[in-house]
Amino acid sequence: MYSFTYTRAKSLAEARAMLAKDHDAKLLSGGMTLIPTLKQRLASPSQLIDISRLAELRGIADKGDCVEIGAATRHVETSRSDVVRQKIPALAHLASQIGDPQVRNRGTMGGSVANNDPVADYPAAVLGLGAIVKTSQREIAADNFFKGMFETALEAGEIVTGFSYPVPKRAAYAKFPHPVSGYAMAGSFVADTGAGIRVAIVGAGPGVFRWKEAEAALSKSFSVAALKGLAMPSAGLSNDLHATAEYRANLVEVMTRRAVASLTGEK
Amino acid sequence: MSTEFKGRREDRRLITGTGRYTADWNQPGQLYAVFLRSDRAHARILSVDTAAASAIPGVHAIMTGDDADIAAMKNPPSNVTWEGRGGMKMNQPDRPVMARGKVLYVGEPVAMVVAQSAHAAQDAAEAIVVDYEDLPAVIDLEEALAPGAPQLHQSVPGNLPFDYEWGDPARVAEIFSAAAHVVRLKHVDQRLVGNPMEPKAFLAVYDATRDIYDVWSSTQGMTMMKGSLAATTGVPPQKIRVHAQDVGGGFGIRSNAYPEYCAVFAAARRTGKPVKWVATRAECFVSDWHGRDFVMSGEMAFDRDGRILAARYDWIAAMGAYCSPTGANVHTLTPATTSVGTYAMAAVHGRIRCALTNTTSVTAYRGAGRPDIAYMVERLVDEAALQLGIDPIELRRKNFISKDAFPYTTPNKVTYDSGDYAGMLEDVIKVSDWSGFEKRRSESKARGKLRGIGLAVFVEPSGGGRGTDPNQAMIKFGSSGNIELFSIAGPTGQGHETVFPEIVGRELGIDPSLITARIGDPDGPPLTGLGTIGSRSMIHHGSASMLAAREVIRKGMDHAARELEVAAQDVEYAQGNYRIKGTDRAISLVNLAKKLGGVAGVHPLDAGAGMAHTSAFPGGAHVAEVEIDPATGVTEVLKYYAVDDCGNIVNHTLLEGQMHGGIMQGAGQVFGEHGMYDKESGQLLTGSFMDYFMPKAGLLRDIYLGDHPMPSPTNPLGVKGAGEAGTTGALPTLMNAILNALRPAGVTHLDMPATPSRVWEALRKAR
Ligand SMILES: Cc1cc2nc3c(=O)[nH]c(=O)nc-3n(C[C@H](O)[C@H](O)[C@H](O)COP(=O)(O)OP(=O)(O)OC[C@H]3O[C@@H](n4cnc5c(N)ncnc54)[C@H](O)[C@@H]3O)c2cc1C
């Protein structure tokens, strides 16, 4: 680690002001991504502004046709919340699949989504459900938020404050955990929403994306059978020492089928 | 004979977080060392500029390979003292403690900074500027030995430091040319990173007034640590005191002094202050010596009836950029030792070429040549069963060395002490319901899954250590009758603190809780022997403890006779008491010890014993049943059955711990571990736990252990090694099961690791 100063922000406004003043400052939420980076001296922020305890960023609220979740809500809270489990069980299930108990007890939804790691799980739910990302200055629709590997629509000094998830008719997330890291090697979030069928894929490519062909097929008939013969092209998917792009394409197909099957009861 | 398990003495501190590992020790005024390492695989060092680094506040010293104290250090000699092919002598390249003139692998130490704080040392290490000129690197084993390959050391032509050959080439060639069937296989046995939970660390204190060095380090044995430090630094071993209370895993890679330890040692003398170094996990990945890494070809010749006539091997073993002290030994002689496996055959011939590549050194790692040869032999036998159309059980039964042939001398002149391979096989096929497998296979098939069953019967050497001093243990009495057992075994989780007193207690007929084990105590008597390597502690240190107890009883006879006022020949010892034969007049050992008192730390009953080096041959018959999901390539191990012969069993629970851990470590290699280098850049691609697979508990959920003990006549306990057997069995057993599952889908070949993606790709290619 390099030296830095640490401040626990007292309010969102204070955090904003500090960020605006110091371009080398960094927000600290759960620290599960940031701290390992610091320890390896891969980042050298001048200061860390801890927003993980801000009341404004915490909590889960049932708003009828949507569920609102604060950015500093920890994975374990999302996975165990009665509201989330009743309204969007797929999201609670997704949160319960992240990392290990230590990570789930510290990592936060805001930190994960702001980081936009292509192999992280939450982006699948945000895009799959067509959620709204709320920030310190605006609201951003999921379709406009993710910009590829570790890139988002967030501007310098902008803080994610929370998420609004429309409650779907039904939704499911199927994840194939990376055998080494446990992150998603491929994850498919399938949602039957008021605005139609959405299928969001994480893990396999350079960033979360919607599988439009699968959405079209499932719109015609929401069934595993409808996906038959539908191939995920491997071009553009990740190809590395752990798996070929072809294998990842296959996993996308398998995970999507399994997500659908878990909703329709098909084999 | 096994004692009831009442918990391990060491567990209270280990599971309450009060164990003390190397990094937990500190000395007042200590300085901190940090190493700057090579970030390239092969390069000339043009210059090392330390000016800016030296100016950083808190920096006390910066040393490089050219520093006089470091340059004066010597590479310990290889322990390969025998000749290789055509009389070739081991040609070990000289390893500097830190790079001199050239770097030869990513991670090689180039400079060491010693500073007031670890932070300042790290800042300074970053401020050192090294100017390199890149040289062509070679990573691939076959390429390294090919003509025209980049040469790593001028003194080692062809990158071939040792070419080992064993057996009878002419006889084997003759048999092969006349054989009815020959089965051939080529496998890659991938490189592994050992990853003990405790990162390596070293704390050195030099007391100039006494000219004594106190060092703390995680080690598998204080004498090995002391000996290798002495050999490198030139400081006599009696001036080095090694401390190691708790050691968080060894597996072979914590035996000798690493180059960094020697540099820290020199820094403590240079600065006159204690110097501490704790490696980061990332450093451990590139600088802990690695394991395995072979390219192995093997063939077996059969007659018309499926009798094995001979076997022949042609392997290349990775050494890394320099040879570790034992790499060439355990990767040539050890696999050769059991190269006929459990089978009676007329002849064997093998050759293993050791190759230098621009990678981290390779050394003994759990199994150290044993799993490798067992894998080759048992894969060949399974392949033969398939090609010859003979049932794999039948084929093995037909060829086993029979139970009454022991001691059995193999065609390559190795003597197996005892064994019952056919008996173990019968046990394991029974408990695993081998004959009911086809039904289970079709049940899986109905669910769209590929089920497989696999078997391996193996034998391996344990103990060994020929040519070194006997392994000694000593029992000392306190004036209150308390008993201390001194041993120099180097436990890394085996439970020696619990089991050695049990052995002594049983022999003396007294409650083991009266006996305290002091293992690796620098203030203890100067005992000789090796540490905990090669599945040998129970054979050597356990037996030495037992012999020391017998010596105590013998020494006490005359004293007891005097106390009882009879002649010594009228006294007998049983259950903790010296008794006048045929009477109930007796004195207990504990009371006798109290009465005798002793002076100035010496007690008349103190007794030591040594156990000469000897080998025992444990073996096992393992079966695994797996189920593969063809959609994802995921393999699930449904059940693992291990029937083992570890000789007499001293403590069953501790034995189970060794077997479970060993099997799991084998499963780690089978399912994912892979120390993978980029062939162009020589960077270690799997240099963190984000990329390097580690086996987790869920991988093997159901392990059955069965005992088939055949006591070893080579040691008084009648035991055989247990530390590596699980790993040795797991490689061939699991891979035979996986291939058995994949065969109906057309897959005929697969190398480890059988990751989901590699299994899926194999299925796709076979489609
Ligand atoms: C061992 C391990 C396993 C893991 N496994 C998984 C897994 O299986 N699936 C998965 O999805 N993730 C996994 N993770 C990542 C984990 O979910 C992290 O918690 C998450 O990626 C980051 O959240 P955080 O709250 O810890 O963010 P931090 O580490 O605190 O911050 C991450 C980045 O986001 C920025 N940031 C934080 N909060 C905000 C905000 N509100 N607005 C704007 N920017 C912000 C920070 O400045 C920083 O750059 C794993 C992590 C570890 C260590």
XYZ file of C-alpha atoms in Angstrom, chain A residues 1-3 39 41 176 178-181 183 241-244 246-247 250-251 254-255 258, chain B residues 119 122-123 126 629 631-632 634 676 685-686 689-693 696 756-757 760-761 764:
44
model
C 0.000 0.000 0.000
C 1.009 3.596 -0.528
C 0.096 6.147 2.098
C -2.418 -3.643 -1.105
C 0.188 -0.914 -4.944
C -21.620 -20.821 -13.661
C -15.400 -19.624 -12.346
C -13.727 -22.753 -10.936
C -10.873 -20.661 -9.563
C -12.188 -17.236 -8.565
C -16.906 -14.929 -10.011
C -6.104 -19.502 -20.092
C -9.177 -20.699 -18.226
C -11.622 -21.214 -21.070
C -12.144 -20.724 -24.767
C -16.581 -21.325 -27.562
C -16.867 -22.791 -24.095
C -21.875 -22.711 -24.642
C -22.161 -21.731 -20.985
C -26.736 -23.572 -20.925
C -27.164 -20.985 -18.164
C -31.317 -23.347 -16.880
C 6.882 0.353 3.984
C 9.076 -1.358 -0.297
C 9.381 2.269 -1.418
C 10.496 0.387 -6.158
C -22.274 -33.049 -16.980
C -23.342 -29.596 -21.023
C -20.779 -27.817 -18.834
C -18.227 -30.270 -14.740
C 1.114 -22.099 -16.126
C 0.055 -16.674 -15.688
C -1.465 -18.313 -12.638
C -5.654 -17.223 -6.236
C -7.743 -15.476 -8.887
C -6.054 -17.708 -11.472
C -4.515 -20.610 -9.544
C -7.066 -23.262 -8.623
C -11.959 -26.758 -1.718
C -14.742 -28.067 -16.897
C -13.614 -26.206 -20.006
C -16.069 -29.876 -22.503
C -13.537 -29.142 -25.262
C -16.681 -31.294 -28.412
